[in-house]
Amino acid sequence: MNLQISRIKTYIINLKERCDRLHHIKQEFENRQEFELTYIEGIKHAVGSIGLMESFKECIKDAKAKGLPVVLICEDDHTFTTAYTWEKLKAYILSGIYDHFDILLGGVSGFQNAIPYNENTFWVENFSGAQFTIVFNKFFDKFLEIDLTPTQHMDIELKNYTDNIFAIFPQISIQKTFGYSDVTMKNNTINVETYFKTSEERFKKILIIEGYYRRLNNQCMEEDLDFSIPTYIMPLQTLYDNERLKAEFKDKNEYNLKFVPLVKVAKEPIDRLNTLKNIVREAQIADEDFILVCDDKHTFTSDYSFSEFKKAIIKAYYLNTKMLLCGFLGEGNNILFLNSSLFWLDSFSKSSFLVLYKSIYQNILDLVPDNTLSYEDQLSSITSNKLCLFPIISASRKDSDIENQILTHYDPWNPTYQLNKERIEKLLKKSKILGMI
């Protein structure tokens, strides 16, 4: 295919009473001859999100009737950033055609996860911000099938219709704050530009992390060492069931179990952190290269294999990991798979089975307890060098069915979201498809 693009058909949606927005968007496209503009009067609906969805559909219907290969649909609050050039946008569009994108976004105000496709394009999992939306013709028919309820939003619901949504980086489009929103009520009181700044910083961080681990992966050694694991059992309450835990580790001679008393002087997060500090001090004295800290609700999952766990411990060590999570994660964000068994994540809210390497011991001892934060939040905050084993090999006893223990919720304005096995498997599969691992 030798497709050339000199202009792109562009539909601009505007409610006729929003003259301030119309003035703004005309200024944005002034003297930009690369855009073949058509202004569309927005469809009014009692529910603003449905009116916007129907307006988008009118644009898609017209593009389909004209046989267009690709179309750009803009909302009237779109604003170009200094990163925009026509040559760059043209290259991104051509890449999207060749690589079979369904949607390409000029900028997003929020997303729940992103995987670098190349240095200028990210695959995004759930997003908000459709003010600069490029739709490719292979997705026209599917787009027209979208049917929203009064509580749904088009950008968030698109995840149910396609898994091929990508975003441009650096972002070439943001939304201008007008002090009101015809679609999203919460944006009436918030400077929406701050959302885009947050997204931009998250994209930058993911690229930095991806580059860091790619270099380390290329230097990694494969070793098969024989070792046992110093394992500290930390109670969640003052008393715990020693016999059940001993039965859980029965015939697993690779673990040297030590049952640790809970320090009980303050609130739960501080007590657990002080207990962990006692464990770390003991590990320092014993000159342990790493330790395993396990809570008393731990149960091995059916995915547990000591040989695979041992490989992961060694691999993570050579990746300069300070913390290896192996249990129930709760909430987390910015997942990035490094290989089929390890992924990086920016934060976590729960872990029942945690490997701590010597390099983090002093960080833990220096951590000042904060009773306004959970124990896990405090641990998560002290290092970016944390990886997670997949599949997860530990679950909390009361939640041992890890397939069903978490009800998934979506809120693209909040990058932290619930992690379950199905979602993590989806990210692993997408990482493989995109050639990241």
mmCIF file with all atom_site columns, C-alpha atoms in Angstrom, residues 21-190:
data_model
loop_
_atom_site.group_PDB
_atom_site.id
_atom_site.type_symbol
_atom_site.label_atom_id
_atom_site.label_alt_id
_atom_site.label_comp_id
_atom_site.label_asym_id
_atom_site.label_entity_id
_atom_site.label_seq_id
_atom_site.pdbx_PDB_ins_code
_atom_site.Cartn_x
_atom_site.Cartn_y
_atom_site.Cartn_z
_atom_site.occupancy
_atom_site.B_iso_or_equiv
_atom_site.pdbx_formal_charge
_atom_site.auth_seq_id
_atom_site.auth_comp_id
_atom_site.auth_asym_id
_atom_site.auth_atom_id
_atom_site.pdbx_PDB_model_num
ATOM 1   C CA . ARG A 1 21  ? -16.434 27.472 22.067 1.00 0.00 ? 21  ARG A CA 1
ATOM 2   C CA . LEU A 1 22  ? -17.058 28.034 18.371 1.00 0.00 ? 22  LEU A CA 1
ATOM 3   C CA . HIS A 1 23  ? -14.850 31.119 18.438 1.00 0.00 ? 23  HIS A CA 1
ATOM 4   C CA . HIS A 1 24  ? -12.122 29.161 20.218 1.00 0.00 ? 24  HIS A CA 1
ATOM 5   C CA . ILE A 1 25  ? -12.111 26.178 17.849 1.00 0.00 ? 25  ILE A CA 1
ATOM 6   C CA . LYS A 1 26  ? -12.096 28.373 14.749 1.00 0.00 ? 26  LYS A CA 1
ATOM 7   C CA . GLN A 1 27  ? -9.000  30.083 16.087 1.00 0.00 ? 27  GLN A CA 1
ATOM 8   C CA . GLU A 1 28  ? -7.335  26.712 16.700 1.00 0.00 ? 28  GLU A CA 1
ATOM 9   C CA . PHE A 1 29  ? -7.764  25.635 13.065 1.00 0.00 ? 29  PHE A CA 1
ATOM 10  C CA . GLU A 1 30  ? -7.111  29.007 11.480 1.00 0.00 ? 30  GLU A CA 1
ATOM 11  C CA . ASN A 1 31  ? -4.543  28.763 8.655  1.00 0.00 ? 31  ASN A CA 1
ATOM 12  C CA . ARG A 1 32  ? -4.213  24.988 9.110  1.00 0.00 ? 32  ARG A CA 1
ATOM 13  C CA . GLN A 1 33  ? -4.897  23.912 5.541  1.00 0.00 ? 33  GLN A CA 1
ATOM 14  C CA . GLU A 1 34  ? -4.120  20.261 6.284  1.00 0.00 ? 34  GLU A CA 1
ATOM 15  C CA . PHE A 1 35  ? -7.573  19.908 7.860  1.00 0.00 ? 35  PHE A CA 1
ATOM 16  C CA . GLU A 1 36  ? -10.609 19.721 5.611  1.00 0.00 ? 36  GLU A CA 1
ATOM 17  C CA . LEU A 1 37  ? -13.146 21.169 8.019  1.00 0.00 ? 37  LEU A CA 1
ATOM 18  C CA . THR A 1 38  ? -16.862 20.496 8.382  1.00 0.00 ? 38  THR A CA 1
ATOM 19  C CA . TYR A 1 39  ? -18.731 22.003 11.308 1.00 0.00 ? 39  TYR A CA 1
ATOM 20  C CA . ILE A 1 40  ? -21.431 19.768 12.770 1.00 0.00 ? 40  ILE A CA 1
ATOM 21  C CA . GLU A 1 41  ? -24.197 21.108 14.969 1.00 0.00 ? 41  GLU A CA 1
ATOM 22  C CA . GLY A 1 42  ? -24.097 18.970 18.089 1.00 0.00 ? 42  GLY A CA 1
ATOM 23  C CA . ILE A 1 43  ? -27.144 16.842 18.806 1.00 0.00 ? 43  ILE A CA 1
ATOM 24  C CA . LYS A 1 44  ? -28.878 17.978 21.997 1.00 0.00 ? 44  LYS A CA 1
ATOM 25  C CA . HIS A 1 45  ? -29.998 15.362 24.473 1.00 0.00 ? 45  HIS A CA 1
ATOM 26  C CA . ALA A 1 46  ? -31.125 15.482 28.096 1.00 0.00 ? 46  ALA A CA 1
ATOM 27  C CA . VAL A 1 47  ? -28.025 13.395 28.805 1.00 0.00 ? 47  VAL A CA 1
ATOM 28  C CA . GLY A 1 48  ? -25.032 15.247 27.378 1.00 0.00 ? 48  GLY A CA 1
ATOM 29  C CA . SER A 1 49  ? -22.903 12.124 26.853 1.00 0.00 ? 49  SER A CA 1
ATOM 30  C CA . ILE A 1 50  ? -25.594 10.536 24.682 1.00 0.00 ? 50  ILE A CA 1
ATOM 31  C CA . GLY A 1 51  ? -25.926 13.720 22.611 1.00 0.00 ? 51  GLY A CA 1
ATOM 32  C CA . LEU A 1 52  ? -22.163 13.702 22.035 1.00 0.00 ? 52  LEU A CA 1
ATOM 33  C CA . MET A 1 53  ? -22.225 10.018 21.075 1.00 0.00 ? 53  MET A CA 1
ATOM 34  C CA . GLU A 1 54  ? -24.977 10.613 18.522 1.00 0.00 ? 54  GLU A CA 1
ATOM 35  C CA . SER A 1 55  ? -23.038 13.584 17.126 1.00 0.00 ? 55  SER A CA 1
ATOM 36  C CA . PHE A 1 56  ? -19.979 11.378 16.666 1.00 0.00 ? 56  PHE A CA 1
ATOM 37  C CA . LYS A 1 57  ? -22.120 8.808  14.885 1.00 0.00 ? 57  LYS A CA 1
ATOM 38  C CA . GLU A 1 58  ? -23.360 11.411 12.410 1.00 0.00 ? 58  GLU A CA 1
ATOM 39  C CA . CYS A 1 59  ? -19.742 12.195 11.545 1.00 0.00 ? 59  CYS A CA 1
ATOM 40  C CA . ILE A 1 60  ? -18.915 8.498  11.109 1.00 0.00 ? 60  ILE A CA 1
ATOM 41  C CA . LYS A 1 61  ? -21.971 7.926  8.901  1.00 0.00 ? 61  LYS A CA 1
ATOM 42  C CA . ASP A 1 62  ? -20.899 10.769 6.616  1.00 0.00 ? 62  ASP A CA 1
ATOM 43  C CA . ALA A 1 63  ? -17.302 9.538  6.484  1.00 0.00 ? 63  ALA A CA 1
ATOM 44  C CA . LYS A 1 64  ? -18.493 6.033  5.655  1.00 0.00 ? 64  LYS A CA 1
ATOM 45  C CA . ALA A 1 65  ? -20.780 7.303  2.875  1.00 0.00 ? 65  ALA A CA 1
ATOM 46  C CA . LYS A 1 66  ? -17.833 9.213  1.384  1.00 0.00 ? 66  LYS A CA 1
ATOM 47  C CA . GLY A 1 67  ? -15.607 6.114  1.528  1.00 0.00 ? 67  GLY A CA 1
ATOM 48  C CA . LEU A 1 68  ? -12.948 7.853  3.628  1.00 0.00 ? 68  LEU A CA 1
ATOM 49  C CA . PRO A 1 69  ? -10.031 5.742  4.927  1.00 0.00 ? 69  PRO A CA 1
ATOM 50  C CA . VAL A 1 70  ? -9.758  7.768  8.125  1.00 0.00 ? 70  VAL A CA 1
ATOM 51  C CA . VAL A 1 71  ? -11.509 10.685 9.779  1.00 0.00 ? 71  VAL A CA 1
ATOM 52  C CA . LEU A 1 72  ? -10.757 13.151 12.564 1.00 0.00 ? 72  LEU A CA 1
ATOM 53  C CA . ILE A 1 73  ? -13.551 14.187 14.923 1.00 0.00 ? 73  ILE A CA 1
ATOM 54  C CA . CYS A 1 74  ? -12.925 17.141 17.216 1.00 0.00 ? 74  CYS A CA 1
ATOM 55  C CA . GLU A 1 75  ? -14.891 18.545 20.082 1.00 0.00 ? 75  GLU A CA 1
ATOM 56  C CA . ASP A 1 76  ? -14.972 22.310 20.334 1.00 0.00 ? 76  ASP A CA 1
ATOM 57  C CA . ASP A 1 77  ? -12.734 22.462 23.418 1.00 0.00 ? 77  ASP A CA 1
ATOM 58  C CA . HIS A 1 78  ? -9.771  20.904 21.576 1.00 0.00 ? 78  HIS A CA 1
ATOM 59  C CA . THR A 1 79  ? -6.543  22.905 21.807 1.00 0.00 ? 79  THR A CA 1
ATOM 60  C CA . PHE A 1 80  ? -3.312  22.145 19.939 1.00 0.00 ? 80  PHE A CA 1
ATOM 61  C CA . THR A 1 81  ? -0.159  21.767 22.024 1.00 0.00 ? 81  THR A CA 1
ATOM 62  C CA . THR A 1 82  ? 3.284   22.915 20.939 1.00 0.00 ? 82  THR A CA 1
ATOM 63  C CA . ALA A 1 83  ? 4.086   19.266 20.108 1.00 0.00 ? 83  ALA A CA 1
ATOM 64  C CA . TYR A 1 84  ? 1.768   19.358 17.076 1.00 0.00 ? 84  TYR A CA 1
ATOM 65  C CA . THR A 1 85  ? 3.118   19.382 13.523 1.00 0.00 ? 85  THR A CA 1
ATOM 66  C CA . TRP A 1 86  ? 1.334   18.149 10.426 1.00 0.00 ? 86  TRP A CA 1
ATOM 67  C CA . GLU A 1 87  ? 4.291   16.006 9.381  1.00 0.00 ? 87  GLU A CA 1
ATOM 68  C CA . LYS A 1 88  ? 4.210   14.170 12.709 1.00 0.00 ? 88  LYS A CA 1
ATOM 69  C CA . LEU A 1 89  ? 0.438   13.710 12.658 1.00 0.00 ? 89  LEU A CA 1
ATOM 70  C CA . LYS A 1 90  ? 0.571   12.434 9.089  1.00 0.00 ? 90  LYS A CA 1
ATOM 71  C CA . ALA A 1 91  ? 3.194   9.875  10.084 1.00 0.00 ? 91  ALA A CA 1
ATOM 72  C CA . TYR A 1 92  ? 1.088   8.738  13.057 1.00 0.00 ? 92  TYR A CA 1
ATOM 73  C CA . ILE A 1 93  ? -1.996  8.337  10.843 1.00 0.00 ? 93  ILE A CA 1
ATOM 74  C CA . LEU A 1 94  ? -0.103  6.326  8.224  1.00 0.00 ? 94  LEU A CA 1
ATOM 75  C CA . SER A 1 95  ? 1.332   4.130  10.969 1.00 0.00 ? 95  SER A CA 1
ATOM 76  C CA . GLY A 1 96  ? -2.184  3.596  12.286 1.00 0.00 ? 96  GLY A CA 1
ATOM 77  C CA . ILE A 1 97  ? -3.425  2.531  8.863  1.00 0.00 ? 97  ILE A CA 1
ATOM 78  C CA . TYR A 1 98  ? -0.547  0.119  8.273  1.00 0.00 ? 98  TYR A CA 1
ATOM 79  C CA . ASP A 1 99  ? -0.726  -1.309 11.814 1.00 0.00 ? 99  ASP A CA 1
ATOM 80  C CA . HIS A 1 100 ? -4.513  -1.647 11.842 1.00 0.00 ? 100 HIS A CA 1
ATOM 81  C CA . PHE A 1 101 ? -5.417  0.783  14.597 1.00 0.00 ? 101 PHE A CA 1
ATOM 82  C CA . ASP A 1 102 ? -9.108  1.377  15.264 1.00 0.00 ? 102 ASP A CA 1
ATOM 83  C CA . ILE A 1 103 ? -8.723  4.688  17.097 1.00 0.00 ? 103 ILE A CA 1
ATOM 84  C CA . LEU A 1 104 ? -5.845  7.133  17.547 1.00 0.00 ? 104 LEU A CA 1
ATOM 85  C CA . LEU A 1 105 ? -6.133  9.878  20.165 1.00 0.00 ? 105 LEU A CA 1
ATOM 86  C CA . GLY A 1 106 ? -4.388  13.226 20.080 1.00 0.00 ? 106 GLY A CA 1
ATOM 87  C CA . GLY A 1 107 ? -4.380  13.507 23.852 1.00 0.00 ? 107 GLY A CA 1
ATOM 88  C CA . VAL A 1 108 ? -6.055  11.913 26.864 1.00 0.00 ? 108 VAL A CA 1
ATOM 89  C CA . SER A 1 109 ? -7.113  13.374 30.186 1.00 0.00 ? 109 SER A CA 1
ATOM 90  C CA . GLY A 1 110 ? -6.892  9.993  31.886 1.00 0.00 ? 110 GLY A CA 1
ATOM 91  C CA . PHE A 1 111 ? -6.115  6.321  31.336 1.00 0.00 ? 111 PHE A CA 1
ATOM 92  C CA . GLN A 1 112 ? -5.840  3.243  33.494 1.00 0.00 ? 112 GLN A CA 1
ATOM 93  C CA . ASN A 1 113 ? -2.895  1.548  31.851 1.00 0.00 ? 113 ASN A CA 1
ATOM 94  C CA . ALA A 1 114 ? -0.643  2.154  28.879 1.00 0.00 ? 114 ALA A CA 1
ATOM 95  C CA . ILE A 1 115 ? 1.881   0.065  26.948 1.00 0.00 ? 115 ILE A CA 1
ATOM 96  C CA . PRO A 1 116 ? 4.496   1.777  24.748 1.00 0.00 ? 116 PRO A CA 1
ATOM 97  C CA . TYR A 1 117 ? 4.034   0.760  21.111 1.00 0.00 ? 117 TYR A CA 1
ATOM 98  C CA . ASN A 1 118 ? 6.887   2.978  19.999 1.00 0.00 ? 118 ASN A CA 1
ATOM 99  C CA . GLU A 1 119 ? 8.418   6.182  21.332 1.00 0.00 ? 119 GLU A CA 1
ATOM 100 C CA . ASN A 1 120 ? 5.492   8.256  20.033 1.00 0.00 ? 120 ASN A CA 1
ATOM 101 C CA . THR A 1 121 ? 2.495   5.962  20.468 1.00 0.00 ? 121 THR A CA 1
ATOM 102 C CA . PHE A 1 122 ? 0.961   4.159  23.427 1.00 0.00 ? 122 PHE A CA 1
ATOM 103 C CA . TRP A 1 123 ? -1.724  1.511  23.514 1.00 0.00 ? 123 TRP A CA 1
ATOM 104 C CA . VAL A 1 124 ? -4.168  2.644  26.204 1.00 0.00 ? 124 VAL A CA 1
ATOM 105 C CA . GLU A 1 125 ? -6.467  0.610  28.404 1.00 0.00 ? 125 GLU A CA 1
ATOM 106 C CA . ASN A 1 126 ? -9.558  2.731  29.127 1.00 0.00 ? 126 ASN A CA 1
ATOM 107 C CA . PHE A 1 127 ? -9.248  6.457  28.583 1.00 0.00 ? 127 PHE A CA 1
ATOM 108 C CA . SER A 1 128 ? -11.039 9.745  28.956 1.00 0.00 ? 128 SER A CA 1
ATOM 109 C CA . GLY A 1 129 ? -10.717 12.645 26.558 1.00 0.00 ? 129 GLY A CA 1
ATOM 110 C CA . ALA A 1 130 ? -12.156 12.297 23.039 1.00 0.00 ? 130 ALA A CA 1
ATOM 111 C CA . GLN A 1 131 ? -11.619 15.913 21.971 1.00 0.00 ? 131 GLN A CA 1
ATOM 112 C CA . PHE A 1 132 ? -9.252  14.855 19.137 1.00 0.00 ? 132 PHE A CA 1
ATOM 113 C CA . THR A 1 133 ? -10.283 11.401 17.942 1.00 0.00 ? 133 THR A CA 1
ATOM 114 C CA . ILE A 1 134 ? -9.027  9.784  14.744 1.00 0.00 ? 134 ILE A CA 1
ATOM 115 C CA . VAL A 1 135 ? -11.194 6.858  13.639 1.00 0.00 ? 135 VAL A CA 1
ATOM 116 C CA . PHE A 1 136 ? -10.020 4.401  10.968 1.00 0.00 ? 136 PHE A CA 1
ATOM 117 C CA . ASN A 1 137 ? -12.519 3.043  8.445  1.00 0.00 ? 137 ASN A CA 1
ATOM 118 C CA . LYS A 1 138 ? -12.212 -0.587 9.531  1.00 0.00 ? 138 LYS A CA 1
ATOM 119 C CA . PHE A 1 139 ? -13.857 0.496  12.785 1.00 0.00 ? 139 PHE A CA 1
ATOM 120 C CA . PHE A 1 140 ? -16.664 2.622  11.296 1.00 0.00 ? 140 PHE A CA 1
ATOM 121 C CA . ASP A 1 141 ? -19.350 -0.085 11.421 1.00 0.00 ? 141 ASP A CA 1
ATOM 122 C CA . LYS A 1 142 ? -18.443 -1.163 14.947 1.00 0.00 ? 142 LYS A CA 1
ATOM 123 C CA . PHE A 1 143 ? -18.458 2.442  16.115 1.00 0.00 ? 143 PHE A CA 1
ATOM 124 C CA . LEU A 1 144 ? -22.022 2.851  14.872 1.00 0.00 ? 144 LEU A CA 1
ATOM 125 C CA . GLU A 1 145 ? -23.077 -0.068 17.097 1.00 0.00 ? 145 GLU A CA 1
ATOM 126 C CA . ILE A 1 146 ? -22.191 1.779  20.315 1.00 0.00 ? 146 ILE A CA 1
ATOM 127 C CA . ASP A 1 147 ? -25.264 2.300  22.472 1.00 0.00 ? 147 ASP A CA 1
ATOM 128 C CA . LEU A 1 148 ? -24.914 4.287  25.691 1.00 0.00 ? 148 LEU A CA 1
ATOM 129 C CA . THR A 1 149 ? -27.066 4.275  28.804 1.00 0.00 ? 149 THR A CA 1
ATOM 130 C CA . PRO A 1 150 ? -27.635 7.583  30.644 1.00 0.00 ? 150 PRO A CA 1
ATOM 131 C CA . THR A 1 151 ? -24.795 6.810  33.088 1.00 0.00 ? 151 THR A CA 1
ATOM 132 C CA . GLN A 1 152 ? -22.179 5.892  30.480 1.00 0.00 ? 152 GLN A CA 1
ATOM 133 C CA . HIS A 1 153 ? -19.613 7.935  28.564 1.00 0.00 ? 153 HIS A CA 1
ATOM 134 C CA . MET A 1 154 ? -18.431 7.206  25.032 1.00 0.00 ? 154 MET A CA 1
ATOM 135 C CA . ASP A 1 155 ? -14.693 7.329  25.718 1.00 0.00 ? 155 ASP A CA 1
ATOM 136 C CA . ILE A 1 156 ? -14.923 4.983  28.688 1.00 0.00 ? 156 ILE A CA 1
ATOM 137 C CA . GLU A 1 157 ? -17.340 2.555  26.987 1.00 0.00 ? 157 GLU A CA 1
ATOM 138 C CA . LEU A 1 158 ? -15.222 2.223  23.833 1.00 0.00 ? 158 LEU A CA 1
ATOM 139 C CA . LYS A 1 159 ? -13.263 -0.487 25.665 1.00 0.00 ? 159 LYS A CA 1
ATOM 140 C CA . ASN A 1 160 ? -16.236 -2.815 25.097 1.00 0.00 ? 160 ASN A CA 1
ATOM 141 C CA . TYR A 1 161 ? -16.018 -2.399 21.316 1.00 0.00 ? 161 TYR A CA 1
ATOM 142 C CA . THR A 1 162 ? -12.306 -2.392 20.537 1.00 0.00 ? 162 THR A CA 1
ATOM 143 C CA . ASP A 1 163 ? -8.965  -3.279 22.077 1.00 0.00 ? 163 ASP A CA 1
ATOM 144 C CA . ASN A 1 164 ? -7.023  -1.262 19.481 1.00 0.00 ? 164 ASN A CA 1
ATOM 145 C CA . ILE A 1 165 ? -7.009  2.255  20.911 1.00 0.00 ? 165 ILE A CA 1
ATOM 146 C CA . PHE A 1 166 ? -3.756  4.206  20.812 1.00 0.00 ? 166 PHE A CA 1
ATOM 147 C CA . ALA A 1 167 ? -2.659  7.636  22.014 1.00 0.00 ? 167 ALA A CA 1
ATOM 148 C CA . ILE A 1 168 ? -0.049  10.011 20.638 1.00 0.00 ? 168 ILE A CA 1
ATOM 149 C CA . PHE A 1 169 ? 2.929   11.049 22.762 1.00 0.00 ? 169 PHE A CA 1
ATOM 150 C CA . PRO A 1 170 ? 3.906   13.795 23.313 1.00 0.00 ? 170 PRO A CA 1
ATOM 151 C CA . GLN A 1 171 ? 0.250   14.764 23.301 1.00 0.00 ? 171 GLN A CA 1
ATOM 152 C CA . ILE A 1 172 ? -0.754  17.103 20.497 1.00 0.00 ? 172 ILE A CA 1
ATOM 153 C CA . SER A 1 173 ? -4.187  17.953 21.893 1.00 0.00 ? 173 SER A CA 1
ATOM 154 C CA . ILE A 1 174 ? -5.620  18.986 25.251 1.00 0.00 ? 174 ILE A CA 1
ATOM 155 C CA . GLN A 1 175 ? -8.968  20.381 26.304 1.00 0.00 ? 175 GLN A CA 1
ATOM 156 C CA . LYS A 1 176 ? -9.503  24.044 27.111 1.00 0.00 ? 176 LYS A CA 1
ATOM 157 C CA . THR A 1 177 ? -11.280 24.782 30.389 1.00 0.00 ? 177 THR A CA 1
ATOM 158 C CA . PHE A 1 178 ? -14.405 26.887 29.853 1.00 0.00 ? 178 PHE A CA 1
ATOM 159 C CA . GLY A 1 179 ? -15.665 26.659 33.413 1.00 0.00 ? 179 GLY A CA 1
ATOM 160 C CA . TYR A 1 180 ? -18.460 24.304 32.402 1.00 0.00 ? 180 TYR A CA 1
ATOM 161 C CA . SER A 1 181 ? -18.962 21.006 30.564 1.00 0.00 ? 181 SER A CA 1
ATOM 162 C CA . ASP A 1 182 ? -21.934 19.923 28.468 1.00 0.00 ? 182 ASP A CA 1
ATOM 163 C CA . VAL A 1 183 ? -20.992 16.258 28.939 1.00 0.00 ? 183 VAL A CA 1
ATOM 164 C CA . THR A 1 184 ? -19.154 15.627 32.228 1.00 0.00 ? 184 THR A CA 1
ATOM 165 C CA . MET A 1 185 ? -20.562 17.462 35.247 1.00 0.00 ? 185 MET A CA 1
ATOM 166 C CA . LYS A 1 186 ? -17.472 16.903 37.411 1.00 0.00 ? 186 LYS A CA 1
ATOM 167 C CA . ASN A 1 187 ? -15.452 18.950 34.913 1.00 0.00 ? 187 ASN A CA 1
ATOM 168 C CA . ASN A 1 188 ? -17.524 22.031 35.739 1.00 0.00 ? 188 ASN A CA 1
ATOM 169 C CA . THR A 1 189 ? -15.391 22.743 38.799 1.00 0.00 ? 189 THR A CA 1
ATOM 170 C CA . ILE A 1 190 ? -12.003 21.349 37.777 1.00 0.00 ? 190 ILE A CA 1
#
